Amino acid sequence: MYSSGLLNDLPCNWSDFYICEKHLQHVNDSISSCGNGWVLIADSCYKFSNQAMQWTNAQVSCNADGADLLSLDTTEERLQIIEEIHRINSKARWWVGLRKVLPDVKWKWLEKPPVSAPAVTQWKKGESDGVLSKEDCVEMDSDGLLSEVPCSSSRYYICVKQSTRGSNLEDNCETGWFLISKACYSLPTKSMPWSDAQKSCQAVGGNLQSINTLHDLIQIQERVDLKSSPWWVGVRRASPADGTWERDNGTQRCGMMAFDGSLVYEDCTALHSVICERNLTELVFAHG
């Protein structure tokens, strides 16, 4: 990977710098923020059942603990869930909170908008992906792959609820800002060029919005009515070393989020909507 974040393939016997990653173990945090029998991952609590039951009964059991059957938001969450499954019972299959919704007969996560990103919602090979499905409930195996099964089947299940550590985070966003994940967002009322948009956000202690996860993007799209205009994001193309541009003559340099959630580049002088972002840790520190 280059410093710009772009990837390149190389022979594996080359010598290069490298980056290691491992997940933090929050045993004490799990007990204090979630309670005994729950596992803390990010700001959510998860319970892996030791008893198999039908889908409806599993959801009722989760509800009794103030939770729901597992809904997957991000690739990182999915990978950590898989890691925990392998630690607990790699041979079990688990109910998740994915159900068929009428009248359009589409799969929908409990309490969440439909998520179809392949990296998050991965169906087992040969499954219909809900298009011609015959069953109404979904199980997940130890590899995080989904399959349709009758709701009357008995499976283990995974519950998820917000931890007490993250339950009052909304209060840390200033008036006029709203919370998504671990950042606060505000909406300047007028459209403006990219540079003015960035200065406007910096004036209130933030920056132009960055999109880190599919969940964040969906939350933004749900929270903000931007159907009439795309919006600037905090990315800008650097000038090439030779000073030339292959396609756009140097005018399309500023990042903009299109209606479909894709990142495109636009003339920096164009007028677009603005979403400012400020990390929650910065807000807490500033007021602490």
Coordinates of C-alpha atoms in Angstrom, one line a residue:
M1 CA 0.0 0.0 0.0
Y2 CA 1.2 3.5 -0.9
S3 CA 1.0 6.4 1.5
S4 CA -1.9 7.7 -0.6
G5 CA -3.8 4.5 0.4
L6 CA -3.7 3.0 -3.1
L7 CA -2.8 -0.7 -3.4
N8 CA -0.3 -2.4 -5.7
D9 CA 0.6 -6.0 -6.2
L10 CA 4.2 -7.1 -5.7
P11 CA 6.2 -10.3 -5.4
C12 CA 5.8 -11.7 -1.9
N13 CA 9.6 -12.0 -1.4
W14 CA 10.2 -8.3 -1.7
S15 CA 11.2 -6.5 1.5
D16 CA 8.9 -3.7 2.6
F17 CA 7.6 -2.1 5.7
Y18 CA 4.4 -3.6 7.2
I19 CA 1.6 -2.7 9.6
C20 CA 0.3 -5.2 12.2
E21 CA -3.3 -5.1 13.6
K22 CA -4.9 -6.9 16.5
H23 CA -8.2 -6.4 18.4
L24 CA -8.2 -5.1 21.9
Q25 CA -9.5 -7.3 24.7
H26 CA -12.1 -5.5 26.8
V27 CA -12.9 -8.0 29.4
N28 CA -13.4 -5.5 32.2
D29 CA -15.1 -3.0 29.9
S30 CA -17.5 -5.7 28.8
I31 CA -18.6 -6.4 32.3
S32 CA -18.9 -2.7 33.3
S33 CA -20.6 -1.5 30.0
C34 CA -22.6 -4.6 29.1
G35 CA -23.0 -6.9 32.0
N36 CA -21.9 -10.5 32.6
G37 CA -22.3 -12.8 29.7
W38 CA -22.0 -10.0 27.1
V39 CA -19.0 -9.1 24.9
L40 CA -18.1 -5.5 24.2
I41 CA -17.2 -4.8 20.5
A42 CA -16.7 -1.1 19.6
D43 CA -19.7 0.6 21.4
S44 CA -22.1 -2.4 21.2
C45 CA -22.7 -5.4 23.4
Y46 CA -23.1 -8.9 22.1
K47 CA -24.5 -12.1 23.7
F48 CA -23.8 -15.5 22.1
S49 CA -26.4 -17.9 23.3
N50 CA -25.7 -21.4 24.7
Q51 CA -29.2 -22.6 23.9
A52 CA -30.8 -23.3 20.5
M53 CA -34.4 -22.2 19.8
Q54 CA -36.7 -21.0 17.0
W55 CA -36.1 -17.6 15.4
T56 CA -39.1 -15.9 17.0
N57 CA -38.2 -17.2 20.5
A58 CA -34.6 -16.1 20.0
Q59 CA -35.8 -12.5 19.2
V60 CA -38.1 -12.6 22.2
S61 CA -35.1 -13.7 24.4
C62 CA -33.0 -10.8 23.0
N63 CA -35.8 -8.3 23.6
A64 CA -36.0 -9.4 27.2
D65 CA -32.4 -8.2 27.6
G66 CA -33.2 -4.9 25.8
A67 CA -31.5 -6.2 22.7
D68 CA -32.3 -7.5 19.2
L69 CA -31.0 -10.3 17.1
L70 CA -27.7 -9.4 15.4
S71 CA -27.7 -6.8 12.6
L72 CA -24.5 -6.3 10.8
D73 CA -23.4 -2.7 10.0
T74 CA -19.7 -2.9 8.9
T75 CA -17.1 -5.3 7.6
E76 CA -15.1 -4.8 10.8
E77 CA -18.0 -5.8 13.0
R78 CA -18.6 -8.9 10.8
L79 CA -15.0 -10.0 11.2
Q80 CA -15.0 -9.5 14.9
I81 CA -18.2 -11.5 15.3
I82 CA -16.7 -14.3 13.2
E83 CA -13.6 -14.2 15.5
E84 CA -15.8 -14.5 18.6
I85 CA -17.8 -17.4 17.0
H86 CA -14.6 -19.3 16.4
R87 CA -13.6 -18.8 20.0
I88 CA -17.0 -20.0 21.4
N89 CA -18.3 -22.6 19.0
S90 CA -17.1 -22.8 15.4
K91 CA -19.5 -25.6 14.5
A92 CA -22.7 -23.9 15.5
R93 CA -25.0 -21.9 13.3
W94 CA -26.6 -18.7 14.6
W95 CA -29.8 -16.8 14.0
V96 CA -29.3 -13.2 12.9
G97 CA -31.8 -10.4 12.7
L98 CA -32.4 -10.6 8.9
R99 CA -36.0 -11.2 7.9
K100 CA -38.2 -11.1 4.9
V101 CA -40.4 -7.9 4.7
L102 CA -43.7 -7.7 2.9
P103 CA -45.1 -6.6 0.5
D104 CA -41.9 -6.4 -1.7
V105 CA -40.5 -9.6 -0.1
K106 CA -37.0 -8.2 0.5
W107 CA -34.6 -9.0 3.2
K108 CA -34.2 -6.4 5.9
W109 CA -32.1 -6.2 9.1
L110 CA -34.0 -5.6 12.3
E111 CA -34.4 -1.9 13.0
K112 CA -32.1 -0.9 10.2
P113 CA -32.3 0.0 6.5
P114 CA -31.6 -2.7 3.9
V115 CA -27.9 -3.4 3.5
S116 CA -26.9 -5.1 0.3
A117 CA -23.1 -4.5 0.3
P118 CA -21.4 -7.8 -0.5
A119 CA -18.7 -7.2 2.1
V120 CA -21.2 -7.0 4.9
T121 CA -24.1 -9.2 3.8
Q122 CA -22.4 -12.3 2.3
W123 CA -24.7 -15.2 1.2
K124 CA -23.5 -18.7 1.1
K125 CA -22.7 -20.0 -2.4
G126 CA -25.9 -21.3 -4.0
E127 CA -28.3 -19.2 -1.9
S128 CA -30.8 -17.1 -3.8
D129 CA -29.8 -13.8 -2.0
G130 CA -33.5 -13.3 -1.2
V131 CA -34.6 -12.9 -4.8
L132 CA -36.4 -16.3 -5.1
S133 CA -36.2 -17.3 -1.5
K134 CA -38.6 -19.9 -0.1
E135 CA -37.7 -19.3 3.6
D136 CA -38.3 -16.3 5.9
C137 CA -35.4 -16.5 8.3
V138 CA -31.6 -16.4 8.0
E139 CA -28.8 -18.2 9.8
M140 CA -25.0 -17.4 9.8
D141 CA -22.2 -20.0 9.9
S142 CA -18.8 -19.7 11.5
D143 CA -17.4 -18.0 8.3
G144 CA -20.1 -15.3 8.5
L145 CA -22.0 -16.6 5.5
L146 CA -25.8 -16.4 5.4
S147 CA -28.3 -19.1 4.5
E148 CA -32.1 -19.2 4.3
V149 CA -33.7 -21.7 6.7
P150 CA -37.2 -22.3 8.1
C151 CA -38.0 -20.0 11.0
S152 CA -39.2 -23.1 12.9
S153 CA -35.6 -24.5 12.9
S154 CA -33.6 -24.5 16.2
R155 CA -30.4 -22.5 16.1
Y156 CA -28.1 -20.7 18.5
Y157 CA -28.5 -16.9 18.3
I158 CA -26.6 -13.6 18.8
C159 CA -28.1 -10.6 20.5
V160 CA -26.8 -7.0 20.2
K161 CA -27.6 -3.9 22.2
Q162 CA -25.9 -0.5 22.7
S163 CA -23.4 -0.4 25.6
T164 CA -23.9 2.0 28.5
R165 CA -20.5 3.5 27.4
G166 CA -22.1 4.8 24.2
S167 CA -25.7 5.4 25.4
N168 CA -25.1 9.1 26.3
L169 CA -22.8 10.1 23.6
E170 CA -25.5 12.2 21.8
D171 CA -25.3 14.6 24.8
N172 CA -21.7 15.4 23.9
C173 CA -22.7 16.9 20.5
E174 CA -23.3 20.6 20.7
T175 CA -26.6 22.1 19.8
G176 CA -27.1 22.0 16.0
W177 CA -25.0 18.9 15.7
F178 CA -26.2 15.2 15.5
L179 CA -24.4 12.0 16.3
I180 CA -23.5 9.1 14.0
S181 CA -21.0 6.5 15.3
K182 CA -18.3 8.4 17.1
A183 CA -18.6 11.8 15.3
C184 CA -20.9 14.8 15.4
Y185 CA -22.2 16.4 12.2
S186 CA -23.7 19.8 11.3
L187 CA -25.3 21.2 8.2
P188 CA -24.4 24.7 7.0
T189 CA -27.5 26.0 5.3
K190 CA -26.1 27.2 2.0
S191 CA -24.2 25.6 -0.9
M192 CA -20.7 26.8 -1.6
P193 CA -17.4 26.0 -3.3
W194 CA -15.2 23.3 -1.8
S195 CA -12.6 25.6 -0.3
D196 CA -15.3 27.8 1.3
A197 CA -17.0 24.6 2.6
Q198 CA -13.8 23.4 4.3
K199 CA -13.2 26.9 5.8
S200 CA -16.8 27.0 7.0
C201 CA -16.3 23.6 8.8
Q202 CA -13.0 24.6 10.2
A203 CA -14.5 27.8 11.6
V204 CA -16.7 25.6 13.9
G205 CA -13.9 23.2 14.9
G206 CA -14.5 20.5 12.3
N207 CA -13.7 19.4 8.8
L208 CA -15.6 18.4 5.7
Q209 CA -17.3 15.0 6.3
S210 CA -15.4 11.8 5.7
I211 CA -17.2 8.5 4.9
N212 CA -15.6 5.6 6.9
T213 CA -18.2 2.9 6.8
L214 CA -21.3 1.8 4.9
H215 CA -23.3 2.3 8.1
D216 CA -22.2 5.9 8.4
L217 CA -23.2 6.6 4.8
I218 CA -26.6 5.0 5.3
Q219 CA -27.1 7.0 8.5
I220 CA -26.2 10.3 6.7
Q221 CA -28.5 9.5 3.8
E222 CA -31.4 8.8 6.2
R223 CA -30.7 11.8 8.4
V224 CA -30.2 14.4 5.7
D225 CA -32.4 15.2 2.7
L226 CA -29.8 15.7 -0.1
K227 CA -31.9 14.4 -3.0
S228 CA -31.8 17.8 -4.6
S229 CA -28.0 18.2 -4.3
P230 CA -24.9 16.0 -3.7
W231 CA -22.5 17.2 -1.1
W232 CA -18.8 17.9 -0.7
V233 CA -16.6 15.5 1.3
G234 CA -13.1 16.0 2.8
V235 CA -11.0 14.7 0.0
R236 CA -9.1 16.5 -2.7
R237 CA -6.9 15.2 -5.5
A238 CA -3.3 16.3 -5.3
S239 CA -1.6 17.7 -8.4
P240 CA 0.5 15.1 -10.4
A241 CA 4.2 15.4 -10.2
D242 CA 4.5 16.4 -13.9
G243 CA 1.7 18.9 -13.6
T244 CA -0.6 17.2 -16.1
W245 CA -4.0 15.7 -15.9
E246 CA -5.0 12.8 -18.1
R247 CA -8.7 13.3 -18.4
D248 CA -10.1 16.5 -16.7
N249 CA -7.5 19.2 -17.4
G250 CA -7.1 19.8 -13.6
T251 CA -10.6 21.2 -13.0
Q252 CA -12.2 18.1 -11.4
R253 CA -10.2 17.9 -8.2
C254 CA -12.6 18.0 -5.2
G255 CA -14.4 15.1 -3.7
M256 CA -18.2 15.0 -3.8
M257 CA -20.6 12.3 -2.6
A258 CA -23.2 11.5 -5.4
F259 CA -26.8 10.5 -4.8
D260 CA -26.0 6.8 -5.0
G261 CA -23.2 7.0 -2.4
S262 CA -20.3 6.9 -4.9
L263 CA -17.4 9.2 -4.6
V264 CA -16.9 11.4 -7.7
Y265 CA -14.7 14.5 -8.4
E266 CA -16.0 17.9 -9.4
D267 CA -14.8 21.3 -10.3
C268 CA -13.8 22.8 -6.9
T269 CA -15.6 26.1 -7.7
A270 CA -19.0 24.4 -8.1
L271 CA -21.7 25.0 -5.5
H272 CA -22.8 22.0 -3.4
S273 CA -24.2 21.2 0.0
V274 CA -21.9 20.9 3.0
I275 CA -21.8 18.5 5.9
C276 CA -19.2 19.3 8.6
E277 CA -17.8 16.5 10.8
R278 CA -16.1 16.7 14.2
N279 CA -14.8 13.8 16.1
L280 CA -16.6 13.1 19.3
T281 CA -13.3 12.8 21.3
E282 CA -12.4 16.3 20.2
L283 CA -15.7 17.7 21.4
V284 CA -15.5 15.9 24.8
F285 CA -11.9 17.1 25.2
A286 CA -12.8 20.7 24.3
H287 CA -15.6 20.7 26.9
G288 CA -13.8 18.5 29.5

